[in-house]
Coordinates of C-alpha atoms and ligand atoms in Angstrom, one line a residue:
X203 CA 0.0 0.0 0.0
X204 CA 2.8 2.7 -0.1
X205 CA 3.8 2.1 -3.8
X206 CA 4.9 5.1 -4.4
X207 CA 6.2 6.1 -8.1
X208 CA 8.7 8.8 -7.9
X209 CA 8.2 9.2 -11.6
X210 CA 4.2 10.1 -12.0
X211 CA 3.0 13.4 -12.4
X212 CA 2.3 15.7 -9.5
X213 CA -0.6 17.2 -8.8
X214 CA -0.4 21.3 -9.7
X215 CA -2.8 22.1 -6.4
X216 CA -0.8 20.1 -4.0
X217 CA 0.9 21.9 -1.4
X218 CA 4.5 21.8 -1.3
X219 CA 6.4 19.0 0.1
X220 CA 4.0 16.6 -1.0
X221 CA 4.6 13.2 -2.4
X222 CA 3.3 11.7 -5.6
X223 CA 1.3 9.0 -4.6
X224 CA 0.0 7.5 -7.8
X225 CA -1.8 4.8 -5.9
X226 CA -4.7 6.5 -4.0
X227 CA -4.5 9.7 -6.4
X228 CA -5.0 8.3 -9.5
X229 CA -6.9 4.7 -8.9
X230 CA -9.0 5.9 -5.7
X231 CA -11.6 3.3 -6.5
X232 CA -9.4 0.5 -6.8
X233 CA -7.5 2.0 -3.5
X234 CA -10.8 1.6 -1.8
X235 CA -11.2 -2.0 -2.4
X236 CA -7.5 -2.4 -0.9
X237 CA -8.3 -0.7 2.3
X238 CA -11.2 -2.9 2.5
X239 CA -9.2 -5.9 1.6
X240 CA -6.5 -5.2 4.0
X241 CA -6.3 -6.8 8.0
X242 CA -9.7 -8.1 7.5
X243 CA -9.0 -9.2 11.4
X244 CA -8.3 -5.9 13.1
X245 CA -4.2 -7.2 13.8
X246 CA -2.9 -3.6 12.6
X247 CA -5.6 -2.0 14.6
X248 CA -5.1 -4.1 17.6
X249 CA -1.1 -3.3 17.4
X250 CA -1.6 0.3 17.2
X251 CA -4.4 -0.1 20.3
X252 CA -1.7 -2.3 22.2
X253 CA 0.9 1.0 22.5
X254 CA -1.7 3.2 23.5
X255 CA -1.9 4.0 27.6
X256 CA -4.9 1.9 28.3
X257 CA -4.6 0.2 25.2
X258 CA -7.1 2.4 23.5
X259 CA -7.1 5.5 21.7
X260 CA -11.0 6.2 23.6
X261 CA -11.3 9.7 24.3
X262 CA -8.0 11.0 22.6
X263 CA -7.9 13.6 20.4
X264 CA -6.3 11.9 17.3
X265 CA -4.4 13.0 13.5
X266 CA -4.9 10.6 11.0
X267 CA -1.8 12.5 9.1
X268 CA -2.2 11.8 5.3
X269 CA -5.5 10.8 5.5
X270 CA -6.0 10.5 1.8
X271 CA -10.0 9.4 0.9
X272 CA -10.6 9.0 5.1
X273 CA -11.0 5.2 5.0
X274 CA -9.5 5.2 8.7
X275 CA -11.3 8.4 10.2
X276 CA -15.2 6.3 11.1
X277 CA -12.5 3.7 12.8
X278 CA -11.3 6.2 15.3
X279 CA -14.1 8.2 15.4
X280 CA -15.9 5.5 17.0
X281 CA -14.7 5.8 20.4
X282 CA -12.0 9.1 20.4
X283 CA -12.9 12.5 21.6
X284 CA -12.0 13.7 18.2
X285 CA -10.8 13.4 15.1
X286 CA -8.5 15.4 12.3
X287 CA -7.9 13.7 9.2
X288 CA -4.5 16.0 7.2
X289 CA -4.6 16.2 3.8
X290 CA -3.1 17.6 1.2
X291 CA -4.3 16.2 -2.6
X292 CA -7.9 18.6 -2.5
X293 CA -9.8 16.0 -4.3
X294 CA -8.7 12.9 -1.6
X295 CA -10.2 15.6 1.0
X296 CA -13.8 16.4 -0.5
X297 CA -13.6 12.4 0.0
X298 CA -13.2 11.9 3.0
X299 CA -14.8 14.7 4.3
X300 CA -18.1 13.3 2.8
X301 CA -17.5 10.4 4.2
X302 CA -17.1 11.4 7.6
X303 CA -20.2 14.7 7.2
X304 CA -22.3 13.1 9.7
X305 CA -19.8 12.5 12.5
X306 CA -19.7 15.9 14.3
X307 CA -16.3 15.5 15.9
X308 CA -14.6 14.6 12.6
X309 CA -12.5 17.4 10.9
X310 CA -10.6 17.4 7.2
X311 CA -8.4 19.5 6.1
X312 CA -5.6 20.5 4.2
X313 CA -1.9 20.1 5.2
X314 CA 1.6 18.4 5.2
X315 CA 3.1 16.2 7.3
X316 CA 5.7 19.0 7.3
X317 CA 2.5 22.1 8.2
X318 CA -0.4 20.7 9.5
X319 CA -2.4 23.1 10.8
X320 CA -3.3 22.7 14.5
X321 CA -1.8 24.1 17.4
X322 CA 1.3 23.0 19.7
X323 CA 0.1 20.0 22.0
X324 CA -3.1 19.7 20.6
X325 CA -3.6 16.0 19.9
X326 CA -2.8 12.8 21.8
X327 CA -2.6 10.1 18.5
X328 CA -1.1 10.8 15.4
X329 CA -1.7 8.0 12.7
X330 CA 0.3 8.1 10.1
X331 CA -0.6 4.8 6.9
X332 CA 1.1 3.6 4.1
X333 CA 3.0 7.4 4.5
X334 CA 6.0 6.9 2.3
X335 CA 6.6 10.6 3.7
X336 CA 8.1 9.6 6.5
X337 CA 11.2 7.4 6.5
X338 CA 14.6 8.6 5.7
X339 CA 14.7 12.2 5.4
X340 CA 11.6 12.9 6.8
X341 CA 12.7 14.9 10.2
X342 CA 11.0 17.9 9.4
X343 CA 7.6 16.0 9.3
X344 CA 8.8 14.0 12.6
X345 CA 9.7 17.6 14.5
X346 CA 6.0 18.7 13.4
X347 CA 4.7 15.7 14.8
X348 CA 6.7 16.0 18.0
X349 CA 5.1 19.8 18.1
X350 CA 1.3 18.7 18.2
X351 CA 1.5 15.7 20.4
X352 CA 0.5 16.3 23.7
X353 CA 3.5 14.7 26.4
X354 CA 2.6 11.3 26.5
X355 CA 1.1 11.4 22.9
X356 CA 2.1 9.3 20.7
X357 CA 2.7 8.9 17.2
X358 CA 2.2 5.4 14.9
X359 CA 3.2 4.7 11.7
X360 CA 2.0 1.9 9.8
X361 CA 4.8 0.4 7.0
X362 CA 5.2 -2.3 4.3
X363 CA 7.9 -5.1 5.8
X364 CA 9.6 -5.6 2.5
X365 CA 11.8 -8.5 4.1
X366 CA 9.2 -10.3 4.8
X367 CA 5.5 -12.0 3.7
X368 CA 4.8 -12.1 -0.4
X369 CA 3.6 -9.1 -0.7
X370 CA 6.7 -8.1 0.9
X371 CA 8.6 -9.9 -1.4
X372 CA 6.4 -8.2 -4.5
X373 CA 7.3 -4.8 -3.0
X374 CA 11.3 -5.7 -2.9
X375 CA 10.7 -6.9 -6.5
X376 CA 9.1 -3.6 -7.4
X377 CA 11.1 -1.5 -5.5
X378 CA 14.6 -1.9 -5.6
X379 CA 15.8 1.4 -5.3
X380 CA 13.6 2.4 -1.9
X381 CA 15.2 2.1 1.3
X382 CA 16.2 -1.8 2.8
X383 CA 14.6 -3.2 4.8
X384 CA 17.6 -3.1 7.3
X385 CA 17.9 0.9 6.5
X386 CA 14.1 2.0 7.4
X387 CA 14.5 0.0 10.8
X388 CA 18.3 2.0 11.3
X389 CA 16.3 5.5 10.8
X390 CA 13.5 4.5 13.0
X391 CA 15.6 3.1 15.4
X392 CA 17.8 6.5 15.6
X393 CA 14.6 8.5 15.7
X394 CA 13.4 6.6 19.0
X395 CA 10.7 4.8 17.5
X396 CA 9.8 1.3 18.5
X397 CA 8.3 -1.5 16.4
X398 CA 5.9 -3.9 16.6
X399 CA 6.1 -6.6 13.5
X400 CA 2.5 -7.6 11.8
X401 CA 1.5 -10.4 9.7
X402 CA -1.6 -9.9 8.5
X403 CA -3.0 -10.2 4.7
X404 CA -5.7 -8.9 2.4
X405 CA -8.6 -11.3 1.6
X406 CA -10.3 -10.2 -1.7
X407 CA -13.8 -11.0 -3.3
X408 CA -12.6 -11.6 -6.3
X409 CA -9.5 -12.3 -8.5
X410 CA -10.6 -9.3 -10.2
X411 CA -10.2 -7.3 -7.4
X412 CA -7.1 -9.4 -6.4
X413 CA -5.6 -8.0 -9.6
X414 CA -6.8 -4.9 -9.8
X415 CA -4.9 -3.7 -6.4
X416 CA -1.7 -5.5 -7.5
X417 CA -1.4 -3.6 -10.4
X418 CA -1.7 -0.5 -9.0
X419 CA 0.6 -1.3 -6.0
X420 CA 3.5 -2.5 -8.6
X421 CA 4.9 -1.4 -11.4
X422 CA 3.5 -3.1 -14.7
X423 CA 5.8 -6.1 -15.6
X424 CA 6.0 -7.2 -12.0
X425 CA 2.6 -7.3 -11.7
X426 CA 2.4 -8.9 -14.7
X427 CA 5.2 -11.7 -13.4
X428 CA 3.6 -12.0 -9.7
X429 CA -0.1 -12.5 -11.1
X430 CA 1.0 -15.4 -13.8
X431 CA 2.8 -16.9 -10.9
X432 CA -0.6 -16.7 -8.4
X433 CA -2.7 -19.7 -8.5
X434 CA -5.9 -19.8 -9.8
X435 CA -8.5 -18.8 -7.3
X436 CA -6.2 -17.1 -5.2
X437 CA -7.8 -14.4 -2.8
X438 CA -5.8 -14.3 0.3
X439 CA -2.2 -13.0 0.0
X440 CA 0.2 -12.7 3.2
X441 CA 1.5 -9.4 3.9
X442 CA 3.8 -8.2 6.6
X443 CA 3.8 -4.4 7.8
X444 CA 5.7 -2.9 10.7
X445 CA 3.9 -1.0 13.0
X446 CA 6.7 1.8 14.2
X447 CA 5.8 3.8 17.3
X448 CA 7.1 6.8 19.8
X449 CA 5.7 8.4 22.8
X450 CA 6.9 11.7 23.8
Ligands
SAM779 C1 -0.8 5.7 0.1 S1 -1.9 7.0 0.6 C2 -2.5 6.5 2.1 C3 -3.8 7.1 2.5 C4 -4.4 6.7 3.9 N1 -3.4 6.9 4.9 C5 -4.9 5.3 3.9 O1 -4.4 4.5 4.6 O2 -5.9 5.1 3.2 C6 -0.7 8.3 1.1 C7 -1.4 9.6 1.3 O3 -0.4 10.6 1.8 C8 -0.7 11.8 1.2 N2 0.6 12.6 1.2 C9 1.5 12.7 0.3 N3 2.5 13.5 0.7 C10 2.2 13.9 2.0 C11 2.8 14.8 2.9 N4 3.9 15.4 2.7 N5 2.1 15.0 4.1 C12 0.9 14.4 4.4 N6 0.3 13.6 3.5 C13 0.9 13.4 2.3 C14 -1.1 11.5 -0.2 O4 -1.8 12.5 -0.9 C15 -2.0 10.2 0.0 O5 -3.3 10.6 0.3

């Protein structure tokens, strides 16, 4: 879910410091049946609940930084105080802020990891998925994030593990040139964060749907190479993330 394509076309409107993110921007649909494909049993969300104090994030005031279309946003609004989804690609926005227009203490709007506009110790959760902006060389988002977490916040990123699971491996296929496996967990390491390892998997309806997320999570040929190589009737596929996390 963090296929991001270095090469594809930025969006003029987008605020500076954004990154392309050809998945979700140009293929929202199809991004919408990953989401729902994706942890079917609740492991990601019950690793992020596990570092929280009280193992819950009920009653915080919580970021969902880089919300893109808001899938995440009902999640947490079910039992936190409140809820900012940050945002910068306008179109992703008007998304998920009809999504969320009946929940009162939902909020969308626009922003960077690097600006997001809320004040100094303002929020007790930031939530931060498939955000290929953070990782190596991302301090100036990390030092905004440090600014709006209240002491004791804490903040949660949610990251492909390329070195392990077959999506993994289909993402270290595709990827090459993005940062090891070994090299993410040195910069997370040195930033303070901790890490809790996931295996979880998507679980599709159908093999249409199966291949319509892989091919816009890897670049063409290896899509084409990993989906001759799937089984028929293949729905489930493993897939390992990395759930990195910090209080302050
Ligand atoms: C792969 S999508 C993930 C969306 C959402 N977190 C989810 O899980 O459905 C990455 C999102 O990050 C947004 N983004 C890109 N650069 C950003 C930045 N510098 N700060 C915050 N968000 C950014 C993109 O517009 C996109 O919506």
């Amino acid at each position: 879910m963090s296929a991001a394509d270095p090469g594809s076309p930025e969006t003029p409107a987008a605020p500076e410091g954004t990154r392309p993110s050809p998945n979700i921007w140009h293929h929202t649909e199809t991004y919408e049946v990953e989401n729902r494909a994706f942890d079917p049993d609740g492991l990601v969300e019950a690793a992020i609940a596990s570092v929280l104090p009280g193992s819950s994030w009920a009653g915080l005031d919580v970021l969902d930084l880089g919300c893109g279309t808001g899938f995440h946003l009902p999640r947490f609004a079910t039992t936190a105080g409140s809820v900012v989804g940050v945002e910068p690609h306008a179109d992703l926005r008007a998304i998920a802020a009809r999504r969320t227009r009946r929940l009162p203490h939902v909020r969308v709007v626009e922003g960077t990891a690097q600006s997001v506009p809320l004040p100094d110790a303002s929020v007790d959760l930031v939530h931060s998925r498939w955000a290929y902006f953070f990782g190596p060389g991302s301090e100036p988002g990390l030092a905004e994030v440090a600014r709006l977490l209240r002491p004791g916040g804490v903040h949660v990123v949610v990251d492909n593990d390329a070195s392990r699971s077959t999506f993994g491996s289909w993402f270290a296929r595709g990827f090459p040139e993005v940062a090891t496996p070994a090299e993410k967990q040195a910069y997370w390491e040195s930033a303070g964060y901790a890490r809790v390892p996931v295996l979880t998997r998507w679980s599709f309806g159908s093999r249409e749907d199966l291949e319509a997320v892989v091919s816009i999570e890897l670049p063409g040929p290896v899509a084409g190479e990993v989906l001759a190589d799937l089984p028929a009737g293949t729905l489930e596929v493993d897939y390992a993330v990395d759930v990195l996390w910090r209080r302050t």
